[in-house]
Amino acid sequence: MRHLLDFEGWSRADLESVLDTARVMREVLERPVKKVPALQGFTVATVFFEPSTRTRTSFELAARRMSADVVSFAAQSSSLQKGESYKDTLLTLEAMGVDAYVIRADAAGVPHQATRWVKGVVVNGGDGQRAHPTQALLDAYTLLEALGSLEGKKIAIVGDILHSRVARSGAELFSLLGAEVWCAGPPSLLPQSLPGARLTPSLEEALEEADAVMALRLQKERMEAGLINLEDYIARYQITERRLGLAKPQAPLLHPGPMNRDVELEGTLADSPRSLVNRQVQNGVAVRMAVLYHLLVGRER
Amino acid sequence: MILIKNVNLVDAKGVRGPADVLIGEGRILSLEGGEASLVVDGSGKLLAPGFLDLHAHLREPGEEVKEDLASGLMAAVRGGYTDVVSMPNTRPPVDTPEAVRALKAKALRLGLARLHPGAALTVGQEGERLTQAGGLKEAGAVLLTDDGRTNEDAFILAAGLLQAAPLGLPVAVHAEDASLRRNGVMNDGPLAHRLGLPGNPPEAEAARIARDLEVLRYALRRSKATPRLHVQHLSTRRGVELIREARRAGLPVTAEATPHHLTLTEEALKGFDPIFKVAPPLRAEEDREALLEGLLDGTLTAIATDHAPHTQAEKERDLLRAPFGIPSLEVAFPLLYTELHLKRGFPLPRLVALFTDGPREVLGLKPLHLEEGAEASLVLLDPKEAPVEPARFASKARYSPWAGWVLAGWPVLTLVEGRVVHRVE
């Protein structure tokens, strides 16, 4: 595949190959000198039309660990409102010789639109409510570390499924890797259907015998819009020690971050040995190294 | 004098010919030929009455960067339209007799398609205070509408229908429940949920049509004259059912459908191109089928373009920020002639009626047929196929959802009262 926009068109074998490469990158990151020349001479731009320090840092570190040059462009969505165009921004970077664009935007489809304007590789760094494929890959990588394989495993994703790019990409990828994905959340925050996932308003049904559980961040906007009541959400959907008891013993707990402690999950759970949150962040760099390598170099092999 | 020789005739009454159509003094003088200074070979072509578009956003005054009267009315005649109703959601909105007169005067000077301004139902289209319907009508407005916005206040709409009724002005509504559609940018459903785009549910249209029909009943009960409601750009199966039922019950309601809702579905959004972002949104295939049925059985009275040009740059924003609208004045007829008549066997006289007598009826105009003595506002259509080339549009919006589609039935000659306003050599 030329770009990573979502997982459409990606085969299981392609994705497993990216995850294998991530394993090699993970080893690189364990070394005293955490740098390889794999992308020397390439220029990677992080183009963030929506602010996100964590994801941007992770991508930039990934590119630097492989000796790529990195340029960073952060636009405020307000400047987009003023009429600054995505196209002009990208063409400016293209003129400077950028090879790969990591694009984050608050609107679904911006990375797709970008492929119509630039010749370089486009990596979706999260587009609106649509997709966040590198998050899904790092989650899959983390789950594989914990569970060995996703084949036949029950993964529960809990929270605001309708507005979550993490849930969308996770469901797509985990199911492609053989998992049985259950998404649970308040009925008003569940989509009508979601490829790769079974949907339920029952937290218990999703957690029952689950091999792993992922809690999603609850966005303040949903509460502000009056779509849910916070107390009610906490009472019915918060992942607690007791509710986690429905899942298999030792089933790991994931969260894409940043966490609202004591909202989507009991605060103490985040620090428990079951929580893989920090592991996810570590793996994020390795997975993003693998993605950039795969798209910039791997396809030319 | 103009003579169009050996041409087949089509109007709402049927297809006949060939005939030698002699035109002079703005009228059809004869269908059996005669002496003329300009002779056009009509062999293999079709002659139809000039089209009337009930719904075009010509953007003047205030948004001439998107379109103006000159470009919009040129696009119209190239599309075979001799008459165009402009929407009043300009900057400022067309809500005074002076504004209506200014538009009419300017359009008259251009000498292209005839302009029939739609005027705002409420001052500034703000939905609060009614405009001066009598003065607007006298100045030349042909309908009242707050299109571009929705009529959230039902009582204001009722009052608007009541004041327009004795003037014979229809009130046109963009029927969407704003509180249900919210920030939706495409049809709500599994596809929107998959694409991560906020959905505008079909129920938002149905709910508002149902309400507006009750508002019409109320106005009808209160009024001596007949209030007339026109529902714009119908997009849903349920909407068609509601209009069908209302018309069967004898309510004075008419409705239109657009070329895009008749030829495209939500699937077009899969490529994340804001060119396909329009309100109401492109719907599911079952909705498209229901609209086609509605065209056939008379539930829908007219095909109207909702020609809504924006700049290329605006349409290169993202799907949340790009403005709603599809330009279609130049392609509407060939598109539907090809996609509905040629490919699906939709009867040609009915299709032509939906571009002529149907919209004329909405405005209270007499039917226009190709007969001796009839007004010579005519369009000559060529069955030769050619691709849609947006780069050559007269409209300032030089992009199109149908770019590259190969269509037949392109207008090659358009006459307004016997005067040539468009001709392809």
XYZ file of C-alpha atoms in Angstrom, chain A residues 8 77 80-81 83 86-87 106-110 112-113 116-117 129-130 162 168 191-195 225, chain B residues 182 188-198 270-274 312-313 315-321:
52
model
C -9.119 -0.588 3.651
C -8.049 25.012 13.424
C -8.351 26.998 8.806
C -11.542 28.872 9.586
C -9.436 30.314 5.029
C -4.947 22.359 3.613
C -3.895 22.169 0.012
C -10.410 17.154 13.333
C -12.354 16.286 10.184
C -12.704 12.821 8.699
C -11.129 12.398 5.290
C -8.430 15.076 5.323
C -7.618 11.060 1.872
C -7.977 14.532 0.401
C -5.052 13.974 -4.197
C -2.691 16.927 -3.760
C -14.017 10.469 14.163
C -12.855 8.377 11.251
C -19.840 6.529 17.793
C -13.279 2.337 14.561
C -23.202 3.584 15.820
C -25.848 1.732 13.827
C -23.185 -0.730 12.742
C -19.422 -0.922 12.815
C -17.405 -3.165 10.510
C -23.948 18.596 24.075
C -27.703 19.266 13.683
C -27.067 9.430 8.560
C -26.725 5.658 8.590
C -24.186 2.841 8.584
C -22.040 4.516 5.926
C -21.786 7.833 7.813
C -20.958 5.924 10.968
C -18.264 4.031 9.118
C -16.821 7.163 7.527
C -16.855 8.951 10.872
C -18.899 11.836 9.483
C -21.786 13.457 11.374
C -16.656 7.366 0.222
C -13.890 9.297 -1.523
C -14.127 12.157 1.019
C -14.607 14.809 -1.642
C -16.592 17.857 -0.449
C -12.888 25.645 -5.764
C -10.955 26.620 -2.622
C -14.742 22.921 -1.860
C -11.158 21.931 -0.988
C -11.763 22.455 2.701
C -12.567 19.400 4.781
C -15.989 17.822 4.934
C -16.915 19.587 8.154
C -15.987 23.056 6.894
